[in-house]
């Protein structure tokens, strides 16, 4: 890279960092945690209903949650809040992934990759919220099956699907470990003593519950790959349905649903106390 190109890249990085550190951008990004909290609360509510046998055919993943949100009075406004907030948060994470590292160490690159992965997740939530706000939302489970069928139809697609399933399992295990080891505290500024313990409990329960659900998603993807059956490669909704069909699955679903509810409430605290 020429000196001029390197200087231009550094200047672009400084400008991106300046935007990401601005007050208005930080406020909007914190709104992303609020949007994430709303989605997790709705998912948790639907999962608990499924666990106690009161669900009436609703999808119990993020698309089902956003569909429920669109149906309530004022829901379209909330959908746009979710969309804008999570989009801003995704953009900030992209900036962190590109220019946030201060070294070329393995740990720094791992942190960048983690930020990039989070950016994709929040970007998907934002896009999905926009589609439902515009009245064009679709089932994410159907999309998952379609993507799996396309992967299986291509050369080497089985290996790609297995890799995706293993990645999901690793992410789920990582979430559980984050909760158990309380690694999430590094993402927060020091909490007031009056709320430190409740927020910690919410985060532990939330990360563990969410992690279990993501691990099940990964297992279903791997099973679909080995069986060459894309109908089994579903998202969260399929994972919850699979748990529901197991002995004692209703109890497990209620516990996982409580985990999502806890993560949703934790997200509201994170909006205020996140270390950005």
Coordinates of C-alpha atoms in Angstrom, one line a residue:
X1 CA 0.0 0.0 0.0
X2 CA 1.4 3.4 -1.0
X3 CA 2.0 6.1 1.7
X4 CA -0.9 8.2 0.2
X5 CA -3.3 5.3 0.3
X6 CA -2.2 4.4 3.9
X7 CA -2.8 8.0 5.0
X8 CA -6.2 8.0 3.4
X9 CA -7.1 4.8 5.1
X10 CA -6.0 6.2 8.5
X11 CA -8.0 9.3 7.9
X12 CA -11.1 7.3 7.0
X13 CA -10.6 5.3 10.2
X14 CA -10.3 8.5 12.3
X15 CA -13.5 9.9 10.7
X16 CA -15.4 6.7 11.3
X17 CA -14.2 6.6 14.9
X18 CA -15.2 10.3 15.4
X19 CA -18.7 9.5 14.2
X20 CA -19.0 6.4 16.3
X21 CA -17.9 8.4 19.4
X22 CA -20.4 11.2 18.9
X23 CA -23.1 11.7 21.4
X24 CA -26.0 11.3 19.0
X25 CA -24.6 8.1 17.5
X26 CA -24.0 6.6 20.9
X27 CA -27.6 7.5 22.0
X28 CA -29.0 5.8 18.9
X29 CA -26.7 2.8 19.4
X30 CA -27.9 2.5 23.0
X31 CA -31.5 2.4 21.6
X32 CA -30.4 -0.7 19.8
X33 CA -30.1 -2.5 23.1
X34 CA -33.6 -1.3 23.9
X35 CA -34.8 -2.7 20.6
X36 CA -33.0 -6.0 21.3
X37 CA -34.6 -6.1 24.7
X38 CA -38.1 -5.7 23.3
X39 CA -37.5 -8.6 20.8
X40 CA -36.1 -10.9 23.5
X41 CA -39.1 -10.1 25.8
X42 CA -41.5 -11.0 23.1
X43 CA -39.6 -14.2 22.2
X44 CA -39.5 -15.2 25.9
X45 CA -43.2 -14.6 26.3
X46 CA -44.0 -16.8 23.2
X47 CA -41.7 -19.5 24.4
X48 CA -43.2 -19.6 27.8
X49 CA -46.7 -19.8 26.2
X50 CA -45.5 -22.7 24.1
X51 CA -44.0 -24.4 27.2
X52 CA -47.3 -24.3 29.1
X53 CA -49.3 -25.3 26.1
X54 CA -51.0 -21.9 25.5
X55 CA -49.4 -21.0 22.2
X56 CA -51.8 -20.7 19.3
X57 CA -49.5 -21.4 16.3
X58 CA -47.3 -18.3 16.6
X59 CA -43.7 -18.6 15.6
X60 CA -41.5 -18.4 18.6
X61 CA -38.5 -16.8 17.0
X62 CA -37.6 -13.2 16.3
X63 CA -39.9 -13.0 13.2
X64 CA -42.8 -14.3 15.4
X65 CA -42.0 -11.7 18.0
X66 CA -41.8 -8.9 15.5
X67 CA -45.1 -10.1 13.9
X68 CA -46.7 -9.9 17.4
X69 CA -45.3 -6.4 17.8
X70 CA -46.7 -5.3 14.5
X71 CA -50.2 -6.4 15.6
X72 CA -50.5 -4.3 18.8
X73 CA -51.6 -0.6 18.8
X74 CA -48.5 1.5 18.2
X75 CA -46.5 -1.6 17.2
X76 CA -45.4 -0.1 13.9
X77 CA -43.8 2.8 15.8
X78 CA -42.0 0.3 18.1
X79 CA -40.9 -1.7 15.1
X80 CA -39.2 1.4 13.6
X81 CA -37.6 2.1 17.0
X82 CA -36.2 -1.5 16.9
X83 CA -35.1 -1.1 13.3
X84 CA -33.3 2.2 13.7
X85 CA -31.7 1.4 17.0
X86 CA -30.4 -2.0 16.0
X87 CA -29.2 -0.6 12.7
X88 CA -27.2 2.1 14.5
X89 CA -25.8 -0.6 16.9
X90 CA -24.8 -2.8 13.9
X91 CA -23.1 0.2 12.3
X92 CA -21.1 1.0 15.4
X93 CA -20.0 -2.7 15.7
X94 CA -18.9 -2.5 12.1
X95 CA -16.8 0.5 12.9
X96 CA -15.3 -1.3 15.9
X97 CA -14.6 -4.3 13.8
X98 CA -12.8 -2.2 11.1
X99 CA -10.9 0.4 13.2
X100 CA -11.5 -0.6 16.8
X101 CA -8.4 -2.7 17.2
X102 CA -5.3 -1.2 18.7
X103 CA -3.0 -4.1 17.9
X104 CA -2.6 -7.0 15.6
X105 CA -2.6 -9.6 18.3
X106 CA -4.7 -12.8 18.0
X107 CA -7.0 -11.5 20.8
X108 CA -7.5 -8.2 19.0
X109 CA -8.5 -10.0 15.7
X110 CA -10.8 -12.3 17.6
X111 CA -12.5 -9.3 19.2
X112 CA -12.9 -7.7 15.7
X113 CA -14.4 -11.0 14.4
X114 CA -16.8 -11.1 17.3
X115 CA -17.9 -7.5 16.7
X116 CA -18.5 -8.3 13.0
X117 CA -20.6 -11.3 13.9
X118 CA -22.7 -9.2 16.3
X119 CA -23.1 -6.6 13.6
X120 CA -24.6 -9.2 11.3
X121 CA -27.0 -10.3 14.0
X122 CA -28.2 -6.8 14.8
X123 CA -28.4 -6.0 11.1
X124 CA -30.7 -9.0 10.5
X125 CA -32.9 -7.9 13.3
X126 CA -33.0 -4.4 11.9
X127 CA -33.9 -5.6 8.4
X128 CA -36.5 -8.0 9.7
X129 CA -38.1 -5.2 11.8
X130 CA -38.2 -3.0 8.7
X131 CA -39.9 -5.7 6.6
X132 CA -42.6 -6.1 9.3
X133 CA -43.0 -2.4 9.7
X134 CA -43.7 -2.2 5.9
X135 CA -46.1 -5.2 6.1
X136 CA -43.8 -7.5 4.1
X137 CA -42.4 -9.7 6.9
X138 CA -41.9 -13.4 6.3
X139 CA -41.3 -16.5 8.3
X140 CA -37.7 -16.9 9.3
X141 CA -38.1 -20.7 9.6
X142 CA -39.1 -20.9 6.0
X143 CA -36.1 -18.9 5.0
X144 CA -33.8 -21.2 7.1
X145 CA -35.2 -24.2 5.3
X146 CA -34.8 -22.6 1.9
X147 CA -31.2 -21.7 2.6
X148 CA -30.5 -25.2 3.9
X149 CA -32.1 -26.7 0.8
X150 CA -30.0 -24.4 -1.5
X151 CA -26.8 -25.4 0.4
X152 CA -27.5 -29.1 0.2
X153 CA -28.1 -28.7 -3.6
X154 CA -24.7 -27.3 -4.2
X155 CA -21.4 -29.2 -4.3
X156 CA -19.9 -29.4 -0.9
X157 CA -23.1 -27.9 0.6
X158 CA -23.2 -30.6 3.3
X159 CA -19.9 -29.4 4.6
X160 CA -21.0 -25.8 4.5
X161 CA -24.1 -26.7 6.5
X162 CA -22.2 -28.7 9.0
X163 CA -19.8 -25.8 9.4
X164 CA -22.7 -23.4 10.0
X165 CA -24.2 -25.8 12.6
X166 CA -20.9 -26.2 14.4
X167 CA -20.5 -22.4 14.4
X168 CA -24.0 -22.0 15.9
X169 CA -23.2 -24.6 18.6
X170 CA -19.9 -22.7 19.4
X171 CA -21.8 -19.4 19.6
X172 CA -24.4 -21.0 21.9
X173 CA -21.7 -22.5 24.2
X174 CA -20.0 -19.2 24.2
X175 CA -23.1 -17.5 25.4
X176 CA -23.5 -20.0 28.2
X177 CA -19.8 -19.6 29.2
X178 CA -20.3 -15.8 29.1
X179 CA -23.1 -16.1 31.5
X180 CA -21.5 -18.6 33.9
X181 CA -18.2 -16.8 34.0
X182 CA -19.8 -13.4 34.1
X183 CA -17.7 -12.2 31.2
X184 CA -20.5 -9.8 30.3
X185 CA -19.3 -7.5 33.1
X186 CA -16.5 -6.4 30.8
X187 CA -19.2 -4.9 28.5
X188 CA -20.6 -2.7 31.3
X189 CA -19.4 0.3 33.2
X190 CA -19.3 -0.2 37.0
X191 CA -22.9 -0.6 38.2
X192 CA -24.4 1.1 41.2
X193 CA -24.4 -1.2 44.2
X194 CA -28.2 -1.1 44.5
X195 CA -28.6 -2.9 41.1
X196 CA -25.4 -4.8 40.7
X197 CA -26.7 -8.1 42.0
X198 CA -30.1 -8.1 40.2
X199 CA -28.5 -7.1 36.9
X200 CA -25.9 -9.8 37.3
X201 CA -28.6 -12.5 37.9
X202 CA -30.6 -11.3 34.9
X203 CA -27.5 -11.5 32.7
X204 CA -26.5 -15.0 33.9
X205 CA -30.0 -16.4 33.4
X206 CA -30.4 -14.6 30.1
X207 CA -27.1 -15.7 28.6
X208 CA -27.5 -19.3 29.7
X209 CA -31.1 -19.6 28.4
X210 CA -30.3 -18.0 25.1
X211 CA -27.1 -20.1 24.7
X212 CA -29.1 -23.3 25.2
X213 CA -31.5 -22.3 22.4
X214 CA -28.7 -21.4 20.0
X215 CA -27.0 -24.7 20.7
X216 CA -30.2 -26.6 19.8
X217 CA -30.4 -24.6 16.6
X218 CA -26.8 -25.7 15.7
X219 CA -27.6 -29.3 16.5
X220 CA -30.6 -29.2 14.2
X221 CA -28.6 -27.8 11.4
X222 CA -25.9 -30.5 11.7
X223 CA -28.6 -33.2 11.8
X224 CA -30.2 -31.7 8.7
X225 CA -26.8 -31.8 6.9
X226 CA -26.1 -35.5 7.8
X227 CA -29.6 -36.5 6.9
X228 CA -29.8 -34.3 3.8
X229 CA -33.1 -33.1 5.1
X230 CA -33.4 -29.3 4.9
X231 CA -36.8 -29.4 6.7
X232 CA -34.9 -30.0 9.9
X233 CA -32.6 -27.0 9.5
X234 CA -34.8 -24.4 11.2
X235 CA -34.0 -21.4 13.3
X236 CA -35.1 -20.7 16.8
X237 CA -38.7 -21.5 16.1
X238 CA -37.8 -25.1 15.0
X239 CA -35.4 -25.4 18.0
X240 CA -38.2 -24.6 20.4
X241 CA -40.6 -27.0 18.6
X242 CA -38.0 -29.7 18.9
X243 CA -37.6 -29.1 22.6
X244 CA -41.3 -29.1 23.0
X245 CA -41.5 -32.6 21.6
X246 CA -39.0 -34.0 24.1
X247 CA -40.0 -35.6 27.4
X248 CA -40.2 -32.8 29.9
X249 CA -39.8 -30.3 27.0
X250 CA -42.5 -28.0 28.4
X251 CA -40.5 -27.4 31.6
X252 CA -37.3 -26.8 29.6
X253 CA -39.1 -24.4 27.3
X254 CA -40.5 -22.4 30.3
X255 CA -36.9 -22.2 31.7
X256 CA -35.5 -21.1 28.4
X257 CA -38.3 -18.6 27.9
X258 CA -37.5 -17.2 31.4
X259 CA -33.9 -16.9 30.1
X260 CA -35.0 -14.8 27.1
X261 CA -37.2 -12.7 29.3
X262 CA -34.2 -12.1 31.7
X263 CA -32.0 -11.2 28.7
X264 CA -34.6 -8.8 27.5
X265 CA -34.7 -7.0 30.9
X266 CA -30.9 -7.1 31.1
X267 CA -30.7 -5.4 27.6
X268 CA -32.6 -2.4 29.0
X269 CA -30.0 -2.0 31.8
X270 CA -27.3 -2.5 29.2
X271 CA -28.7 0.3 27.1
X272 CA -27.8 2.6 30.1
X273 CA -24.7 1.0 31.4
X274 CA -23.0 -0.5 28.3
X275 CA -19.3 0.4 27.8
X276 CA -19.4 2.0 24.4

